[in-house]
Amino acid sequence: HNSGWAGGTIMMVASAVVSTIGICKLGDCHALAPGSYPELGRAAFGTWGYWVIALQIAFSQYCFGTTHMIFITSTLQAALTPYNLMPSMVVVYLALTAIYIPLSWVRRLHNMKITNALGSLIQIVCIVFVAFCAMQVLHEDALHTAVVAFDKHRWVSFLGTSVFAFEGIACVLPIREAMARPETFNGVVSGMIVVLAMMLIGFGVVCYLAWGPGVAAVALNAPEASFGVRLAQALYVVAVFCTYPIVMYPTFAICEGQVFHRVPFSLKRKWLKNLLRTCIVLSQLALAAVAASDVEMFVALIGAV
């Protein structure tokens, strides 16, 4: 709603094209010099390239994980406030701390395959549900009277959001390495982004046409309260929790690699790494508490970075 339905569509298409080109080029580089993201940076630009890439990957995933925390608190507020069941934000963040800290200690991501798949499935179901609600509103009430094709006052803030929509660069190389036929990577990625762009653009346009400029920043909170909406919100919260370990894995791995690379393997080393992960989670929760008041701008800034 910061860009209008036409402006948003144009920026999303442009972001999808740039993302596709960048990911395909990254795949080509990986084919020539297999290695991690920072190592590719080292091969191309030396030591400073290694550090720039490592810090960028760690920071971006850190911010994505923080955004998920904000989404959870806003969803809980929308779900519980109408029933006067919403506890104080202090209690909410203490509860999130008790959940996120153990999740941050998960190291073997293959143990999370089922929960990751479940989280992705739940998110798809929630998207379909909200889109259905939006189409029902359009059928009953027609287009919202305040929709515009292009918002000339706020469109700049949507630029970062359009980039954020295609986040996931940290998963590109692991996916390529896991492919049975990595030579098909570019074609698979291109097709995947086309489908993803169509879903995101269609979803965003439908919700904007139905609820207008006042549509909630978290679209799941836009439909009128009902059992189905509350169930979808609860499932969404579960889904975000399920995907946290894989979202934060690059950040934890990079930070631990730099801090503990000279520390011998031991039980003490393991718990020191757990302490580092705990500190990262606490800093994310603190940042989420500060940024929650303007989540749209926070998301736009992350995309811009």
Short mmCIF file of N, CA and C in Angstrom, two decimals, residues 175-262:
data_model
loop_
_atom_site.label_atom_id
_atom_site.label_comp_id
_atom_site.label_asym_id
_atom_site.label_seq_id
_atom_site.Cartn_x
_atom_site.Cartn_y
_atom_site.Cartn_z
N ILE A 175 21.54 -25.03 -1.73
CA ILE A 175 20.62 -25.70 -2.65
C ILE A 175 21.38 -26.22 -3.87
N ARG A 176 22.26 -25.41 -4.42
CA ARG A 176 23.02 -25.84 -5.59
C ARG A 176 23.90 -27.04 -5.26
N GLU A 177 24.53 -27.01 -4.09
CA GLU A 177 25.40 -28.12 -3.69
C GLU A 177 24.62 -29.40 -3.48
N ALA A 178 23.34 -29.29 -3.10
CA ALA A 178 22.53 -30.47 -2.82
C ALA A 178 21.85 -31.03 -4.07
N MET A 179 21.92 -30.31 -5.18
CA MET A 179 21.24 -30.75 -6.40
C MET A 179 21.96 -31.93 -7.05
N ALA A 180 21.17 -32.90 -7.54
CA ALA A 180 21.75 -34.03 -8.26
C ALA A 180 22.33 -33.58 -9.59
N ARG A 181 21.73 -32.56 -10.20
CA ARG A 181 22.21 -32.02 -11.48
C ARG A 181 22.39 -30.51 -11.35
N PRO A 182 23.48 -30.07 -10.74
CA PRO A 182 23.68 -28.63 -10.51
C PRO A 182 23.76 -27.81 -11.79
N GLU A 183 24.02 -28.47 -12.92
CA GLU A 183 24.07 -27.71 -14.17
C GLU A 183 22.71 -27.14 -14.56
N THR A 184 21.63 -27.65 -13.95
CA THR A 184 20.28 -27.15 -14.23
C THR A 184 19.87 -26.04 -13.26
N PHE A 185 20.81 -25.61 -12.42
CA PHE A 185 20.50 -24.66 -11.35
C PHE A 185 19.87 -23.38 -11.88
N ASN A 186 20.48 -22.78 -12.90
CA ASN A 186 19.98 -21.49 -13.40
C ASN A 186 18.54 -21.59 -13.90
N GLY A 187 18.23 -22.66 -14.62
CA GLY A 187 16.87 -22.83 -15.12
C GLY A 187 15.87 -23.05 -14.00
N VAL A 188 16.27 -23.85 -13.01
CA VAL A 188 15.37 -24.12 -11.88
C VAL A 188 15.10 -22.85 -11.10
N VAL A 189 16.16 -22.08 -10.83
CA VAL A 189 16.01 -20.84 -10.06
C VAL A 189 15.15 -19.83 -10.81
N SER A 190 15.37 -19.71 -12.11
CA SER A 190 14.59 -18.75 -12.90
C SER A 190 13.11 -19.09 -12.86
N GLY A 191 12.78 -20.37 -13.03
CA GLY A 191 11.38 -20.79 -12.97
C GLY A 191 10.79 -20.59 -11.59
N MET A 192 11.59 -20.87 -10.56
CA MET A 192 11.12 -20.71 -9.19
C MET A 192 10.79 -19.26 -8.88
N ILE A 193 11.65 -18.34 -9.31
CA ILE A 193 11.41 -16.93 -9.02
C ILE A 193 10.22 -16.39 -9.80
N VAL A 194 10.02 -16.89 -11.01
CA VAL A 194 8.84 -16.47 -11.78
C VAL A 194 7.56 -16.84 -11.03
N VAL A 195 7.51 -18.09 -10.55
CA VAL A 195 6.34 -18.54 -9.79
C VAL A 195 6.18 -17.74 -8.51
N LEU A 196 7.29 -17.53 -7.80
CA LEU A 196 7.25 -16.78 -6.54
C LEU A 196 6.79 -15.35 -6.78
N ALA A 197 7.31 -14.71 -7.83
CA ALA A 197 6.92 -13.33 -8.13
C ALA A 197 5.44 -13.24 -8.45
N MET A 198 4.93 -14.20 -9.20
CA MET A 198 3.50 -14.20 -9.53
C MET A 198 2.66 -14.33 -8.27
N MET A 199 3.09 -15.21 -7.35
CA MET A 199 2.35 -15.39 -6.09
C MET A 199 2.36 -14.12 -5.26
N LEU A 200 3.54 -13.53 -5.09
CA LEU A 200 3.66 -12.34 -4.24
C LEU A 200 2.92 -11.15 -4.82
N ILE A 201 3.07 -10.95 -6.13
CA ILE A 201 2.38 -9.81 -6.76
C ILE A 201 0.87 -10.01 -6.72
N GLY A 202 0.41 -11.20 -7.06
CA GLY A 202 -1.02 -11.46 -7.03
C GLY A 202 -1.60 -11.30 -5.64
N PHE A 203 -0.89 -11.83 -4.65
CA PHE A 203 -1.33 -11.74 -3.26
C PHE A 203 -1.39 -10.28 -2.80
N GLY A 204 -0.31 -9.54 -3.09
CA GLY A 204 -0.27 -8.14 -2.66
C GLY A 204 -1.33 -7.28 -3.31
N VAL A 205 -1.53 -7.47 -4.62
CA VAL A 205 -2.51 -6.66 -5.34
C VAL A 205 -3.93 -6.96 -4.85
N VAL A 206 -4.24 -8.24 -4.69
CA VAL A 206 -5.58 -8.62 -4.23
C VAL A 206 -5.88 -8.04 -2.86
N CYS A 207 -4.90 -8.15 -1.93
CA CYS A 207 -5.12 -7.62 -0.58
C CYS A 207 -5.25 -6.10 -0.59
N TYR A 208 -4.45 -5.43 -1.42
CA TYR A 208 -4.53 -3.97 -1.50
C TYR A 208 -5.86 -3.52 -2.09
N LEU A 209 -6.33 -4.19 -3.14
CA LEU A 209 -7.61 -3.82 -3.75
C LEU A 209 -8.77 -4.07 -2.79
N ALA A 210 -8.63 -5.08 -1.92
CA ALA A 210 -9.72 -5.41 -1.00
C ALA A 210 -9.76 -4.47 0.20
N TRP A 211 -8.60 -4.21 0.81
CA TRP A 211 -8.58 -3.44 2.06
C TRP A 211 -8.01 -2.05 1.91
N GLY A 212 -7.49 -1.70 0.74
CA GLY A 212 -7.03 -0.35 0.50
C GLY A 212 -5.75 0.01 1.24
N PRO A 213 -5.44 1.30 1.33
CA PRO A 213 -4.21 1.75 1.98
C PRO A 213 -4.11 1.36 3.45
N GLY A 214 -5.24 1.04 4.07
CA GLY A 214 -5.22 0.67 5.48
C GLY A 214 -4.95 -0.79 5.75
N VAL A 215 -4.60 -1.56 4.72
CA VAL A 215 -4.34 -2.98 4.92
C VAL A 215 -3.20 -3.16 5.93
N ALA A 216 -3.32 -4.17 6.78
CA ALA A 216 -2.33 -4.38 7.84
C ALA A 216 -0.96 -4.70 7.25
N ALA A 217 0.10 -4.27 7.96
CA ALA A 217 1.46 -4.56 7.51
C ALA A 217 1.68 -6.07 7.41
N VAL A 218 1.12 -6.81 8.37
CA VAL A 218 1.09 -8.27 8.29
C VAL A 218 -0.29 -8.63 7.77
N ALA A 219 -0.37 -9.03 6.51
CA ALA A 219 -1.67 -9.20 5.84
C ALA A 219 -2.57 -10.20 6.54
N LEU A 220 -1.98 -11.12 7.29
CA LEU A 220 -2.78 -12.11 8.01
C LEU A 220 -3.68 -11.45 9.04
N ASN A 221 -3.34 -10.23 9.45
CA ASN A 221 -4.14 -9.52 10.45
C ASN A 221 -5.21 -8.64 9.82
N ALA A 222 -5.33 -8.67 8.49
CA ALA A 222 -6.28 -7.80 7.81
C ALA A 222 -7.73 -8.30 7.84
N PRO A 223 -7.99 -9.61 7.62
CA PRO A 223 -9.39 -10.06 7.57
C PRO A 223 -10.11 -9.83 8.90
N GLU A 224 -11.43 -9.74 8.83
CA GLU A 224 -12.24 -9.59 10.04
C GLU A 224 -12.11 -10.84 10.90
N ALA A 225 -12.22 -10.63 12.20
CA ALA A 225 -12.03 -11.72 13.14
C ALA A 225 -13.03 -12.85 12.91
N SER A 226 -12.54 -14.06 12.93
CA SER A 226 -13.36 -15.27 12.83
C SER A 226 -12.52 -16.42 13.33
N PHE A 227 -13.15 -17.57 13.49
CA PHE A 227 -12.40 -18.74 13.96
C PHE A 227 -11.30 -19.10 12.98
N GLY A 228 -11.62 -19.03 11.69
CA GLY A 228 -10.63 -19.36 10.67
C GLY A 228 -9.43 -18.42 10.71
N VAL A 229 -9.69 -17.13 10.90
CA VAL A 229 -8.61 -16.14 10.97
C VAL A 229 -7.73 -16.40 12.19
N ARG A 230 -8.35 -16.64 13.33
CA ARG A 230 -7.58 -16.89 14.55
C ARG A 230 -6.76 -18.18 14.42
N LEU A 231 -7.33 -19.19 13.80
CA LEU A 231 -6.59 -20.43 13.60
C LEU A 231 -5.40 -20.20 12.67
N ALA A 232 -5.62 -19.45 11.60
CA ALA A 232 -4.53 -19.15 10.67
C ALA A 232 -3.42 -18.36 11.37
N GLN A 233 -3.80 -17.41 12.23
CA GLN A 233 -2.80 -16.63 12.96
C GLN A 233 -1.99 -17.51 13.90
N ALA A 234 -2.67 -18.43 14.57
CA ALA A 234 -1.96 -19.35 15.48
C ALA A 234 -1.00 -20.24 14.71
N LEU A 235 -1.45 -20.74 13.57
CA LEU A 235 -0.60 -21.60 12.75
C LEU A 235 0.60 -20.83 12.21
N TYR A 236 0.37 -19.56 11.86
CA TYR A 236 1.45 -18.74 11.33
C TYR A 236 2.54 -18.55 12.39
N VAL A 237 2.14 -18.32 13.62
CA VAL A 237 3.12 -18.16 14.70
C VAL A 237 3.95 -19.43 14.84
N VAL A 238 3.30 -20.58 14.78
CA VAL A 238 4.02 -21.86 14.85
C VAL A 238 4.99 -21.99 13.68
N ALA A 239 4.55 -21.59 12.49
CA ALA A 239 5.38 -21.71 11.30
C ALA A 239 6.65 -20.86 11.43
N VAL A 240 6.52 -19.65 11.95
CA VAL A 240 7.68 -18.78 12.11
C VAL A 240 8.67 -19.37 13.11
N PHE A 241 8.16 -19.93 14.18
CA PHE A 241 9.04 -20.60 15.14
C PHE A 241 9.79 -21.76 14.47
N CYS A 242 9.10 -22.52 13.64
CA CYS A 242 9.69 -23.70 13.01
C CYS A 242 10.86 -23.35 12.09
N THR A 243 10.79 -22.20 11.45
CA THR A 243 11.81 -21.84 10.46
C THR A 243 12.96 -21.03 11.06
N TYR A 244 12.90 -20.67 12.33
CA TYR A 244 13.94 -19.84 12.92
C TYR A 244 15.34 -20.46 12.85
N PRO A 245 15.52 -21.74 13.21
CA PRO A 245 16.88 -22.30 13.18
C PRO A 245 17.55 -22.20 11.82
N ILE A 246 16.81 -22.47 10.74
CA ILE A 246 17.43 -22.43 9.41
C ILE A 246 17.66 -20.99 8.95
N VAL A 247 16.79 -20.07 9.37
CA VAL A 247 16.98 -18.65 9.01
C VAL A 247 18.27 -18.12 9.65
N MET A 248 18.50 -18.49 10.90
CA MET A 248 19.63 -17.93 11.64
C MET A 248 20.91 -18.75 11.52
N TYR A 249 20.86 -19.90 10.87
CA TYR A 249 22.04 -20.76 10.78
C TYR A 249 23.26 -20.03 10.21
N PRO A 250 23.14 -19.27 9.10
CA PRO A 250 24.33 -18.58 8.58
C PRO A 250 24.94 -17.59 9.57
N THR A 251 24.09 -16.86 10.28
CA THR A 251 24.59 -15.88 11.25
C THR A 251 25.35 -16.59 12.37
N PHE A 252 24.75 -17.63 12.93
CA PHE A 252 25.42 -18.36 14.01
C PHE A 252 26.73 -18.98 13.53
N ALA A 253 26.72 -19.59 12.34
CA ALA A 253 27.91 -20.27 11.83
C ALA A 253 29.05 -19.29 11.59
N ILE A 254 28.75 -18.13 11.02
CA ILE A 254 29.80 -17.14 10.73
C ILE A 254 30.36 -16.56 12.02
N CYS A 255 29.48 -16.20 12.95
CA CYS A 255 29.94 -15.62 14.22
C CYS A 255 30.77 -16.62 15.01
N GLU A 256 30.31 -17.86 15.09
CA GLU A 256 31.04 -18.87 15.85
C GLU A 256 32.38 -19.18 15.19
N GLY A 257 32.41 -19.19 13.86
CA GLY A 257 33.65 -19.47 13.16
C GLY A 257 34.74 -18.45 13.47
N GLN A 258 34.32 -17.19 13.65
CA GLN A 258 35.29 -16.15 13.95
C GLN A 258 35.69 -16.11 15.42
N VAL A 259 34.74 -16.41 16.30
CA VAL A 259 35.01 -16.30 17.74
C VAL A 259 35.72 -17.53 18.28
N PHE A 260 35.37 -18.71 17.79
CA PHE A 260 35.84 -19.95 18.41
C PHE A 260 36.77 -20.78 17.51
N HIS A 261 37.30 -20.19 16.44
CA HIS A 261 38.10 -20.99 15.51
C HIS A 261 39.39 -21.52 16.13
N ARG A 262 39.87 -20.88 17.20
CA ARG A 262 41.08 -21.36 17.87
C ARG A 262 40.81 -22.07 19.18
#
